[in-house]
Amino acid sequence: MSTFKIKDVLTRVYNSKRPAVADLELLLSMATAPETRILYAYADQVRKKFAGNGILLRGIVEFDNNCRNNCLYCGLNRKNKHIKRYRLTQSQVLDSVARMAAQGIKTVVLQSGEASDLDAEWLAKVIREIKQRYHLAVTLSVGEQDVRMYRLWRAAGADRYLLKIETTDREIYRSLHPDMDYDRRVNCQRNLKNLGYQVGSGIIVGLRGQTKHSIARDILFFKRHEFDMIGIGPFIPHHQTTLAKDNKGEALLTLNALALTRIVTRYSHLPATTALGSLEKDYRITGLQAGANVLMPNFTPQPYRRYYELYPGKRCVNEAVGACVPCLARLAAGIRRHLDYSYGHTLIKKIGEGKHG
Ligand code: SF4
């Protein structure tokens, strides 16, 4: 496609309150180096204008890999009897948080599978301790839970919640999540917003049955719901799951989806996901040049980190706690950016301002 035509479509998508699915599909199909260069440069400009030049850090602690669900793509699904299950103690979690606070990080992401016996009071206590001792922003990523638990954790001081939709195509959603319900998930996101959480969503690119059309609709879903954070990563098949023999998601399509999400949502915080960095090369770097503004160093203590295996080949599983930050500083410097040690709260209330292109 000609440079002129690509720029024309990009400007139309950027300036539209409801971009056309066909335009998004067209841009998702960019495949040659000259085409993606234009797309990523445009997304990079939008990122710079609305999210700044810094790369925000969110330190992640994967505190429990037990899960009651059976997502067909995930190595933690309850039917996988080959992995070692673990649950960190409060002092193990707080020790990791102390280390990230000592390195100047201002956000902790407490992530787990959707454990059926998650102790809500225990987690509330952990949140309170983090707030009192270290004054960090707390993001939870512990799945679909009762609204009373969401309320309890919010009252304890939790600021944000990640609950990725994975795909907005109901048919694909149903086929990959045998025990789950799409509407229930969307309702959980609504409950979280109503409680005042900054809410994150996201998708996996390359799922069985997914098309560019459905990804285009995912991006419109992000725009409609004005999520504070959106994670987009490639599907990586796990050998102990039903989808073991499926093809990997393509880096190219994942990066195109990321760039378009930046252009369409403008203000959402977009991580260069660990999954994007776990393909044949570290595509997080390209992601940061195509709209992303967040990195998530792993602070899960050893020896547990390798057991949080959503997908195989996850990068940085052998590193010591705290080793990731200097590495990410080098990565940022390599693309003339810097790590941003601020809280990085939502930018979303500014939506609707500004023109570009
Ligand atoms: S994706 Fe999440 S909810 Fe699904 S099986 Fe894995 S850990 Fe559980």
GROMACS .gro file of C-alpha atoms and ligand atoms in nm:
model
  365
    1MET     CA    1   0.000   0.000   0.000
    2SER     CA    2   0.130   0.348  -0.076
    3THR     CA    3   0.267   0.573   0.199
    4PHE     CA    4   0.004   0.830   0.116
    5LYS     CA    5  -0.282   0.581   0.152
    6ILE     CA    6  -0.149   0.441   0.484
    7LYS     CA    7  -0.117   0.790   0.631
    8ASP     CA    8  -0.464   0.874   0.508
    9VAL     CA    9  -0.617   0.570   0.683
   10LEU     CA   10  -0.414   0.634   1.000
   11THR     CA   11  -0.536   0.992   1.024
   12ARG     CA   12  -0.893   0.879   0.972
   13VAL     CA   13  -0.864   0.612   1.244
   14TYR     CA   14  -0.696   0.851   1.485
   15ASN     CA   15  -0.953   1.126   1.445
   16SER     CA   16  -1.260   0.907   1.449
   17LYS     CA   17  -1.472   0.850   1.759
   18ARG     CA   18  -1.568   0.513   1.613
   19PRO     CA   19  -1.304   0.394   1.367
   20ALA     CA   20  -1.427   0.160   1.094
   21VAL     CA   21  -1.350  -0.208   1.146
   22ALA     CA   22  -1.235  -0.225   0.781
   23ASP     CA   23  -0.977   0.051   0.840
   24LEU     CA   24  -0.842  -0.129   1.146
   25GLU     CA   25  -0.824  -0.459   0.958
   26LEU     CA   26  -0.634  -0.288   0.680
   27LEU     CA   27  -0.378  -0.148   0.923
   28LEU     CA   28  -0.350  -0.479   1.108
   29SER     CA   29  -0.247  -0.629   0.773
   30MET     CA   30   0.063  -0.409   0.733
   31ALA     CA   31   0.341  -0.655   0.659
   32THR     CA   32   0.631  -0.498   0.473
   33ALA     CA   33   0.904  -0.302   0.650
   34PRO     CA   34   0.806   0.032   0.487
   35GLU     CA   35   0.440  -0.022   0.589
   36THR     CA   36   0.509  -0.112   0.953
   37ARG     CA   37   0.763   0.170   0.979
   38ILE     CA   38   0.487   0.421   0.907
   39LEU     CA   39   0.240   0.251   1.142
   40TYR     CA   40   0.483   0.224   1.433
   41ALA     CA   41   0.618   0.578   1.386
   42TYR     CA   42   0.263   0.711   1.402
   43ALA     CA   43   0.189   0.511   1.720
   44ASP     CA   44   0.518   0.630   1.866
   45GLN     CA   45   0.418   0.994   1.810
   46VAL     CA   46   0.080   0.935   1.976
   47ARG     CA   47   0.254   0.764   2.271
   48LYS     CA   48   0.493   1.055   2.309
   49LYS     CA   49   0.215   1.311   2.299
   50PHE     CA   50  -0.025   1.143   2.543
   51ALA     CA   51   0.188   0.915   2.762
   52GLY     CA   52   0.523   1.093   2.756
   53ASN     CA   53   0.871   0.963   2.690
   54GLY     CA   54   0.936   0.768   3.011
   55ILE     CA   55   0.893   0.393   3.050
   56LEU     CA   56   0.690   0.317   3.361
   57LEU     CA   57   0.791   0.021   3.577
   58ARG     CA   58   0.546  -0.220   3.739
   59GLY     CA   59   0.713  -0.480   3.960
   60ILE     CA   60   0.528  -0.810   3.947
   61VAL     CA   61   0.502  -1.072   4.223
   62GLU     CA   62   0.335  -1.397   4.115
   63PHE     CA   63   0.229  -1.509   4.459
   64ASP     CA   64   0.012  -1.817   4.388
   65ASN     CA   65  -0.008  -2.044   4.082
   66ASN     CA   66  -0.318  -2.240   4.186
   67CYS     CA   67  -0.618  -2.196   3.959
   68ARG     CA   68  -0.974  -2.328   3.946
   69ASN     CA   69  -1.012  -2.258   3.574
   70ASN     CA   70  -0.932  -2.452   3.264
   71CYS     CA   71  -0.830  -2.194   3.003
   72LEU     CA   72  -0.716  -2.416   2.719
   73TYR     CA   73  -0.405  -2.209   2.640
   74CYS     CA   74  -0.268  -2.172   2.993
   75GLY     CA   75  -0.007  -2.385   3.167
   76LEU     CA   76  -0.160  -2.309   3.507
   77ASN     CA   77  -0.499  -2.456   3.418
   78ARG     CA   78  -0.629  -2.686   3.691
   79LYS     CA   79  -0.603  -2.997   3.473
   80ASN     CA   80  -0.227  -2.962   3.435
   81LYS     CA   81  -0.096  -3.211   3.689
   82HIS     CA   82   0.266  -3.174   3.578
   83ILE     CA   83   0.345  -2.839   3.735
   84LYS     CA   84   0.448  -2.778   4.092
   85ARG     CA   85   0.190  -2.562   4.267
   86TYR     CA   86   0.299  -2.298   4.519
   87ARG     CA   87   0.166  -2.017   4.731
   88LEU     CA   88   0.393  -1.752   4.881
   89THR     CA   89   0.365  -1.650   5.244
   90GLN     CA   90   0.297  -1.292   5.345
   91SER     CA   91   0.659  -1.241   5.444
   92GLN     CA   92   0.782  -1.374   5.108
   93VAL     CA   93   0.553  -1.130   4.925
   94LEU     CA   94   0.658  -0.839   5.147
   95ASP     CA   95   1.024  -0.925   5.105
   96SER     CA   96   0.988  -0.897   4.726
   97VAL     CA   97   0.797  -0.571   4.764
   98ALA     CA   98   1.071  -0.433   4.992
   99ARG     CA   99   1.326  -0.509   4.722
  100MET     CA  100   1.128  -0.333   4.451
  101ALA     CA  101   1.067  -0.032   4.677
  102ALA     CA  102   1.443  -0.017   4.745
  103GLN     CA  103   1.499   0.009   4.369
  104GLY     CA  104   1.259   0.302   4.346
  105ILE     CA  105   0.965   0.120   4.185
  106LYS     CA  106   0.627   0.269   4.280
  107THR     CA  107   0.384   0.002   4.159
  108VAL     CA  108   0.352  -0.360   4.262
  109VAL     CA  109   0.137  -0.603   4.065
  110LEU     CA  110   0.018  -0.891   4.283
  111GLN     CA  111  -0.073  -1.168   4.041
  112SER     CA  112  -0.209  -1.519   4.090
  113GLY     CA  113  -0.417  -1.783   3.921
  114GLU     CA  114  -0.784  -1.777   4.014
  115ALA     CA  115  -0.740  -1.990   4.325
  116SER     CA  116  -1.068  -2.126   4.461
  117ASP     CA  117  -0.944  -2.093   4.818
  118LEU     CA  118  -0.788  -1.747   4.791
  119ASP     CA  119  -0.812  -1.595   5.138
  120ALA     CA  120  -0.957  -1.247   5.081
  121GLU     CA  121  -0.866  -1.128   5.431
  122TRP     CA  122  -0.508  -1.249   5.389
  123LEU     CA  123  -0.474  -1.051   5.065
  124ALA     CA  124  -0.635  -0.743   5.226
  125LYS     CA  125  -0.375  -0.763   5.503
  126VAL     CA  126  -0.091  -0.788   5.250
  127ILE     CA  127  -0.227  -0.481   5.069
  128ARG     CA  128  -0.250  -0.282   5.393
  129GLU     CA  129   0.107  -0.376   5.488
  130ILE     CA  130   0.237  -0.269   5.146
  131LYS     CA  131   0.058   0.065   5.167
  132GLN     CA  132   0.173   0.135   5.524
  133ARG     CA  133   0.533   0.023   5.489
  134TYR     CA  134   0.621   0.110   5.130
  135HIS     CA  135   0.350   0.347   4.997
  136LEU     CA  136   0.336   0.173   4.661
  137ALA     CA  137   0.047   0.173   4.417
  138VAL     CA  138  -0.105  -0.175   4.432
  139THR     CA  139  -0.239  -0.351   4.125
  140LEU     CA  140  -0.422  -0.680   4.168
  141SER     CA  141  -0.449  -0.949   3.903
  142VAL     CA  142  -0.632  -1.233   4.073
  143GLY     CA  143  -0.918  -1.302   3.836
  144GLU     CA  144  -1.296  -1.304   3.861
  145GLN     CA  145  -1.402  -1.270   4.222
  146ASP     CA  146  -1.707  -1.176   4.422
  147VAL     CA  147  -1.777  -0.802   4.435
  148ARG     CA  148  -1.746  -0.813   4.815
  149MET     CA  149  -1.386  -0.923   4.776
  150TYR     CA  150  -1.319  -0.645   4.526
  151ARG     CA  151  -1.470  -0.400   4.777
  152LEU     CA  152  -1.260  -0.536   5.065
  153TRP     CA  153  -0.934  -0.505   4.869
  154ARG     CA  154  -1.022  -0.158   4.744
  155ALA     CA  155  -1.090  -0.048   5.102
  156ALA     CA  156  -0.755  -0.200   5.202
  157GLY     CA  157  -0.586   0.031   4.951
  158ALA     CA  158  -0.568  -0.152   4.616
  159ASP     CA  159  -0.555   0.103   4.335
  160ARG     CA  160  -0.578  -0.100   4.015
  161TYR     CA  161  -0.698  -0.432   3.880
  162LEU     CA  162  -0.598  -0.626   3.570
  163LEU     CA  163  -0.861  -0.856   3.422
  164LYS     CA  164  -0.783  -0.925   3.059
  165ILE     CA  165  -1.072  -1.017   2.834
  166GLU     CA  166  -0.831  -1.221   2.612
  167THR     CA  167  -1.072  -1.198   2.315
  168THR     CA  168  -1.404  -1.022   2.265
  169ASP     CA  169  -1.519  -1.282   2.015
  170ARG     CA  170  -1.779  -1.468   2.220
  171GLU     CA  171  -1.748  -1.787   2.016
  172ILE     CA  172  -1.370  -1.804   2.058
  173TYR     CA  173  -1.402  -1.704   2.423
  174ARG     CA  174  -1.647  -1.986   2.489
  175SER     CA  175  -1.437  -2.245   2.308
  176LEU     CA  176  -1.120  -2.159   2.503
  177HIS     CA  177  -1.278  -2.109   2.847
  178PRO     CA  178  -1.503  -2.411   2.906
  179ASP     CA  179  -1.602  -2.314   3.262
  180MET     CA  180  -1.621  -1.941   3.220
  181ASP     CA  181  -1.872  -1.690   3.097
  182TYR     CA  182  -1.795  -1.385   2.883
  183ASP     CA  183  -2.070  -1.170   3.034
  184ARG     CA  184  -1.960  -1.251   3.386
  185ARG     CA  185  -1.611  -1.131   3.301
  186VAL     CA  186  -1.734  -0.805   3.151
  187ASN     CA  187  -1.955  -0.762   3.458
  188CYS     CA  188  -1.651  -0.807   3.685
  189GLN     CA  189  -1.474  -0.531   3.492
  190ARG     CA  190  -1.780  -0.309   3.542
  191ASN     CA  191  -1.789  -0.382   3.917
  192LEU     CA  192  -1.421  -0.295   3.945
  193LYS     CA  193  -1.472   0.037   3.766
  194ASN     CA  194  -1.769   0.121   3.986
  195LEU     CA  195  -1.554   0.061   4.294
  196GLY     CA  196  -1.301   0.314   4.169
  197TYR     CA  197  -1.026   0.080   4.054
  198GLN     CA  198  -0.813   0.175   3.756
  199VAL     CA  199  -0.896  -0.122   3.536
  200GLY     CA  200  -0.681  -0.306   3.287
  201SER     CA  201  -0.781  -0.536   3.001
  202GLY     CA  202  -0.599  -0.698   2.714
  203ILE     CA  203  -0.589  -0.976   2.457
  204ILE     CA  204  -0.383  -1.267   2.337
  205VAL     CA  205  -0.296  -1.245   1.969
  206GLY     CA  206  -0.291  -1.566   1.766
  207LEU     CA  207  -0.559  -1.766   1.947
  208ARG     CA  208  -0.725  -2.051   1.760
  209GLY     CA  209  -1.001  -1.915   1.536
  210GLN     CA  210  -0.902  -1.550   1.581
  211THR     CA  211  -0.900  -1.324   1.275
  212LYS     CA  212  -0.789  -0.970   1.203
  213HIS     CA  213  -1.156  -0.881   1.204
  214SER     CA  214  -1.197  -1.001   1.564
  215ILE     CA  215  -0.879  -0.821   1.673
  216ALA     CA  216  -1.014  -0.502   1.514
  217ARG     CA  217  -1.328  -0.547   1.724
  218ASP     CA  218  -1.114  -0.605   2.035
  219ILE     CA  219  -0.948  -0.268   1.976
  220LEU     CA  220  -1.287  -0.099   1.945
  221PHE     CA  221  -1.387  -0.267   2.273
  222PHE     CA  222  -1.080  -0.108   2.437
  223LYS     CA  223  -1.183   0.231   2.305
  224ARG     CA  224  -1.544   0.197   2.422
  225HIS     CA  225  -1.449   0.092   2.775
  226GLU     CA  226  -1.164   0.342   2.820
  227PHE     CA  227  -0.935   0.102   3.006
  228ASP     CA  228  -0.652   0.250   3.206
  229MET     CA  229  -0.416  -0.028   3.101
  230ILE     CA  230  -0.417  -0.275   2.812
  231GLY     CA  231  -0.183  -0.572   2.776
  232ILE     CA  232  -0.135  -0.728   2.433
  233GLY     CA  233   0.081  -1.035   2.399
  234PRO     CA  234   0.126  -1.318   2.150
  235PHE     CA  235  -0.014  -1.665   2.207
  236ILE     CA  236   0.267  -1.907   2.296
  237PRO     CA  237   0.156  -2.272   2.303
  238HIS     CA  238   0.219  -2.465   2.622
  239HIS     CA  239   0.313  -2.830   2.571
  240GLN     CA  240   0.094  -2.947   2.864
  241THR     CA  241  -0.228  -2.789   2.734
  242THR     CA  242  -0.495  -2.870   2.475
  243LEU     CA  243  -0.346  -2.612   2.238
  244ALA     CA  244   0.003  -2.764   2.252
  245LYS     CA  245   0.020  -2.815   1.875
  246ASP     CA  246  -0.127  -2.478   1.772
  247ASN     CA  247   0.095  -2.223   1.600
  248LYS     CA  248   0.249  -1.938   1.794
  249GLY     CA  249   0.098  -1.592   1.760
  250GLU     CA  250   0.292  -1.376   1.515
  251ALA     CA  251   0.511  -1.098   1.650
  252LEU     CA  252   0.414  -0.885   1.351
  253LEU     CA  253   0.039  -0.905   1.416
  254THR     CA  254   0.091  -0.851   1.790
  255LEU     CA  255   0.296  -0.538   1.725
  256ASN     CA  256   0.043  -0.408   1.474
  257ALA     CA  257  -0.237  -0.461   1.728
  258LEU     CA  258  -0.032  -0.283   1.995
  259ALA     CA  259   0.041   0.014   1.767
  260LEU     CA  260  -0.323   0.047   1.666
  261THR     CA  261  -0.438   0.022   2.028
  262ARG     CA  262  -0.213   0.318   2.109
  263ILE     CA  263  -0.347   0.518   1.816
  264VAL     CA  264  -0.710   0.443   1.902
  265THR     CA  265  -0.698   0.469   2.284
  266ARG     CA  266  -0.428   0.739   2.308
  267TYR     CA  267  -0.397   0.751   2.690
  268SER     CA  268  -0.404   0.390   2.804
  269HIS     CA  269  -0.089   0.253   2.965
  270LEU     CA  270   0.039  -0.021   2.732
  271PRO     CA  271   0.308  -0.265   2.849
  272ALA     CA  272   0.564  -0.416   2.619
  273THR     CA  273   0.460  -0.754   2.754
  274THR     CA  274   0.691  -1.025   2.880
  275ALA     CA  275   0.532  -1.262   2.625
  276LEU     CA  276   0.637  -1.023   2.347
  277GLY     CA  277   0.989  -1.048   2.484
  278SER     CA  278   0.975  -1.428   2.494
  279LEU     CA  279   0.952  -1.499   2.119
  280GLU     CA  280   1.251  -1.569   1.894
  281LYS     CA  281   1.390  -1.225   1.982
  282ASP     CA  282   1.309  -0.955   2.236
  283TYR     CA  283   1.023  -0.777   2.060
  284ARG     CA  284   0.959  -0.563   2.369
  285ILE     CA  285   1.205  -0.318   2.216
  286THR     CA  286   0.999  -0.288   1.898
  287GLY     CA  287   0.686  -0.270   2.117
  288LEU     CA  288   0.827   0.030   2.302
  289GLN     CA  289   0.885   0.194   1.964
  290ALA     CA  290   0.531   0.112   1.851
  291GLY     CA  291   0.324   0.266   2.128
  292ALA     CA  292   0.412   0.084   2.452
  293ASN     CA  293   0.514   0.281   2.763
  294VAL     CA  294   0.540   0.020   3.041
  295LEU     CA  295   0.776  -0.263   3.140
  296MET     CA  296   0.708  -0.521   3.409
  297PRO     CA  297   1.020  -0.649   3.589
  298ASN     CA  298   0.964  -0.977   3.769
  299PHE     CA  299   1.012  -0.982   4.147
  300THR     CA  300   0.874  -1.331   4.210
  301PRO     CA  301   1.131  -1.493   4.439
  302GLN     CA  302   1.335  -1.797   4.341
  303PRO     CA  303   1.283  -2.089   4.315
  304TYR     CA  304   0.914  -2.024   4.243
  305ARG     CA  305   0.942  -1.809   3.933
  306ARG     CA  306   0.974  -2.100   3.691
  307TYR     CA  307   0.652  -2.256   3.825
  308TYR     CA  308   0.440  -1.959   3.714
  309GLU     CA  309   0.442  -2.096   3.364
  310LEU     CA  310   0.145  -1.950   3.174
  311TYR     CA  311   0.348  -2.032   2.862
  312PRO     CA  312   0.693  -2.189   2.817
  313GLY     CA  313   1.014  -2.005   2.742
  314LYS     CA  314   0.915  -1.705   2.953
  315ARG     CA  315   1.210  -1.471   2.972
  316CYS     CA  316   1.401  -1.390   3.293
  317VAL     CA  317   1.289  -1.699   3.490
  318ASN     CA  318   1.638  -1.765   3.625
  319GLU     CA  319   1.732  -1.411   3.725
  320ALA     CA  320   1.763  -1.313   4.090
  321VAL     CA  321   1.503  -1.082   4.240
  322GLY     CA  322   1.593  -0.724   4.148
  323ALA     CA  323   1.824  -0.819   3.859
  324CYS     CA  324   1.577  -0.703   3.595
  325VAL     CA  325   1.585  -0.329   3.665
  326PRO     CA  326   1.945  -0.254   3.554
  327CYS     CA  327   1.881  -0.468   3.246
  328LEU     CA  328   1.567  -0.267   3.163
  329ALA     CA  329   1.756   0.060   3.216
  330ARG     CA  330   2.004  -0.053   2.949
  331LEU     CA  331   1.718  -0.154   2.722
  332ALA     CA  332   1.560   0.192   2.762
  333ALA     CA  333   1.888   0.373   2.702
  334GLY     CA  334   1.938   0.167   2.384
  335ILE     CA  335   1.628   0.330   2.233
  336ARG     CA  336   1.696   0.674   2.383
  337ARG     CA  337   1.426   0.651   2.642
  338HIS     CA  338   1.445   0.649   3.021
  339LEU     CA  339   1.284   0.453   3.302
  340ASP     CA  340   1.012   0.653   3.475
  341TYR     CA  341   0.996   0.593   3.852
  342SER     CA  342   0.669   0.777   3.911
  343TYR     CA  343   0.345   0.606   4.019
  344GLY     CA  344   0.210   0.610   3.665
  345HIS     CA  345  -0.154   0.636   3.765
  346THR     CA  346  -0.423   0.652   3.499
  347LEU     CA  347  -0.409   0.913   3.225
  348ILE     CA  348  -0.755   0.835   3.104
  349LYS     CA  349  -0.949   1.132   3.229
  350LYS     CA  350  -0.777   1.341   2.966
  351ILE     CA  351  -0.955   1.148   2.689
  352GLY     CA  352  -1.104   1.359   2.416
  353GLU     CA  353  -0.831   1.626   2.418
  354GLY     CA  354  -0.591   1.687   2.136
  355LYS     CA  355  -0.569   1.626   1.764
  356HIS     CA  356  -0.296   1.461   1.569
  357GLY     CA  357  -0.197   1.376   1.217
  358SF4     S1  358  -0.532  -1.792   3.226
  358SF4    FE1  359  -0.562  -1.738   3.442
  358SF4     S2  360  -0.768  -1.813   3.489
  358SF4    FE2  361  -0.705  -1.918   3.303
  358SF4     S3  362  -0.614  -2.111   3.372
  358SF4    FE3  363  -0.446  -1.961   3.353
  358SF4     S4  364  -0.421  -1.872   3.555
  358SF4    FE4  365  -0.622  -1.973   3.549
   0.00000   0.00000   0.00000
